Amino acid sequence: MSTAGENGVVDKTSRLDINNELILPPSSRTESEIIEEPCITSRHARAQDITAEFSKASAALEIGQVVKDEWFTLFESVGALEIMDPKMDSGYLAPGETLDAEYNVMSSLLPEEVIGIIDQLLCHEISWHKGYPLSQTLFTSLHIDKLLWPEPKTLEQARFGDRPSKETVENILLHDILRAYCLGLIKSCDYVLNRVGCEHYNEEEDFVTNLYNRDLLSDQPLSGILHCLESALVWLDNDDGSLGNATKAALRCRLNFRKSFLGAVAEDLDVKYVLSTQQWQHCISLLPLIQQTRALGKPVKEAFSVKLQRRLASTVPPRPIVTTSFDEAFTFLKRLCQDGNDVVRVLDYHGAHNMLNFVWAFQSRTPQPSVYIRALLQSLLITEMKVLGRMSIKQLLFDDLADTVLPADTLVDIQNGDVEVPRDPRFQIAKSMDVFITRVSEDTLLIPQQCEDIDNELQPVTKEEPILDTTISTEPIFAFPLSSWAYNIKLQQMQWVLQMGFELEVYQPDELAGMYWYLQNLTQVRIHHLERIRGFVTRKFKKNRNDLKYKEAFIKALSFLNLSMLEATATQEFGDALAYLYTLLARLNLVPIPPRPYSTDILRYELRMKPFLNINLPALVPFEQFQALVTIPDDSNVEVLDLATQAIGRARKDFELLGKMDAKTSRSVLCEEEWKKNIKDTTRACIATSIAISTVRKVIEAPSLAAAAAKFTVEIPSTGKGYHDWWTVPKLTPLSVVLS
């Protein structure tokens, strides 16, 4: 039947009443016909007009009030509204619209059209990587749909149709070149989907895994698809001139890219922990040529249709095709390949702290790595209870303990687990350490007190000699290495929570003084704790100074403790300086205070400290004491300004010392460039703080303080606008500059 005939049937059927009488469309009815509706009758039912009664009853309802039968659910009511709604009903056809797309996938294609379709598919693939569903991206391609439906049982069945007997260039471009690329694309998506599905991610936010009852050739062997790509490349190499050199180069680089990308994601899925970067590097090397030859392609918009969503097993209404520009897709693809090349560096193990710094720096990249790369990093870090594929979680924690509190100690000897004699001290140590590992895996913030019990159990086994110093304590002082390590991790995490609050802009401008004070207070507690740990490690080192077997381990631990103390001291001084600066700005009424009709200072303090309310050590500072320590009412403006100047000077020197460290000392062997950049940005933030303090000094030293303060305005930079997201440095600008 012709298209016009189908549309006529649909139109007439939609306007039939129960009596099989044709109802004229609204535009063709006269006024009398609209007013005098025919009475609906039937042999099997008696109809009654309730329009007047219904209108009268509904008029008595208040706005927002609903009367609903108990058995008529919300699902049924919404389902009824969807019928014949173009935005909700995927089967609705507008006048003149056909059910299926009119494009024929067997149509001959010009070489530039093949390039154009490949580039369009690449853009849709990137849209899927960015979190859009397949129904709005790749599954809108008629060529992809033809390969996947009906579901092919063999690779030979995944075709656009019966191949013509006559071998022309156009047929080869369609059935060999474009088909090979599409098969490689589908298989690549299958590998990516399997990798992401095995790891943790935010479903429906970061990535959509719905396949809509389609299969991405998961049962088809990789070798067969690679053979198709190889055959296509061989034909291009042997072409006798039917294609131009530029066109052949454009097709060749796209097929080679797909082949290398497919090989990279296929290799990543195996996670053999001997991953090479060869495939990713080859992808990166091909990207410039792909970008240079994009102008040779001619898009074929007809080869993509939203009507294909009607064939998909979906519970959502039809949605438009997601359009990603080639430049945007190319930028994302370039970053994806570079991240895939860099993520393999995590396998180069140089200790627990080097690995932690790499993961931190890698995940902090801006823009953030794609979901696939983040999932790949997860799989490389730990799979089947193995870290980096070659060590247990226990060994990783033992390395961390050895670098912090237990250098060259029998407690972190992994061979203790091989001892089976219950009376052997090593057997008892292994048993206690297993309990410790279990508790650490549960919750680091709550275990320091629990670890003290394990430390007490191990003291007689290890025959630890306590410090006896009546000037410090009348009781023997033990090292408590396990609980000390856990407490240090706990303080570090609390510090990160506060700093993430600045990055996420959780705190209001008038709260910054208090939060930076709390940051420096928390960091000061950590400094004192690190000093205690270093004291015990140094004492133990002096006893074993002549033992060359343990010397390297002690030097390594002391080096890390010195690094941690320098980092903590720099953070404490910087936080102290910003707390003083914002306190001064508040005194000068230069910090904007938003209206809070339903809020009080104590309620906001409780809200900001909510992550720490259940933590007993360190204890939460009472609000009255916190307010007094932040506002420091007994100190004059000049005294507070001097304190801020001294603090920022010390902070800048400490960060400059950190910036001069080599990669081995700073534990940034895998991410030295990111480490240097982070320290550089923080140092620049210190310089900006010094400038702001100098500007405030000019205001305070002016003859008329109020008049001088009124001549300045304060700008609080948002995330990404300042020098460092953790350090919100205010910018003071004269009003004359702002007005001009």
PDB file of C-alpha atoms in Angstrom, residues 30 60 78 144 203 228 230 232 285 327 357 381-382 412 442 459 492 571 599 608 620 717 728 738:
ATOM      1  CA  THR A  30     -19.463  24.117  11.230  1.00  0.00           C
ATOM      2  CA  ALA A  60     -16.851  22.596  43.434  1.00  0.00           C
ATOM      3  CA  VAL A  78      -0.498   8.717  33.071  1.00  0.00           C
ATOM      4  CA  ILE A 144      23.983  -0.095  13.140  1.00  0.00           C
ATOM      5  CA  GLU A 203      23.970   4.630  36.966  1.00  0.00           C
ATOM      6  CA  CYS A 228      37.129  -7.613   8.638  1.00  0.00           C
ATOM      7  CA  GLU A 230      42.284  -5.957   8.132  1.00  0.00           C
ATOM      8  CA  ALA A 232      39.212  -3.426   4.484  1.00  0.00           C
ATOM      9  CA  SER A 285      49.120   9.288  16.760  1.00  0.00           C
ATOM     10  CA  ASP A 327      35.123  19.431  17.567  1.00  0.00           C
ATOM     11  CA  ASN A 357      49.043  10.314  45.172  1.00  0.00           C
ATOM     12  CA  LEU A 381      43.678  -1.076  41.509  1.00  0.00           C
ATOM     13  CA  ILE A 382      41.826  -4.073  42.889  1.00  0.00           C
ATOM     14  CA  VAL A 412      54.463  -6.123  59.194  1.00  0.00           C
ATOM     15  CA  GLU A 442      35.214  -1.647  57.954  1.00  0.00           C
ATOM     16  CA  GLN A 459      52.929  -5.355  73.644  1.00  0.00           C
ATOM     17  CA  GLN A 492      43.879  13.250  57.204  1.00  0.00           C
ATOM     18  CA  THR A 571      48.277  23.803  55.490  1.00  0.00           C
ATOM     19  CA  SER A 599      18.772  30.176  60.727  1.00  0.00           C
ATOM     20  CA  ARG A 608      28.804  22.322  59.028  1.00  0.00           C
ATOM     21  CA  LEU A 620      34.297  18.827  68.518  1.00  0.00           C
ATOM     22  CA  PRO A 717      36.016  33.683  43.671  1.00  0.00           C
ATOM     23  CA  THR A 728      39.388  30.713  48.592  1.00  0.00           C
ATOM     24  CA  VAL A 738      34.804  48.661  39.657  1.00  0.00           C
TER      25      VAL A 738
END
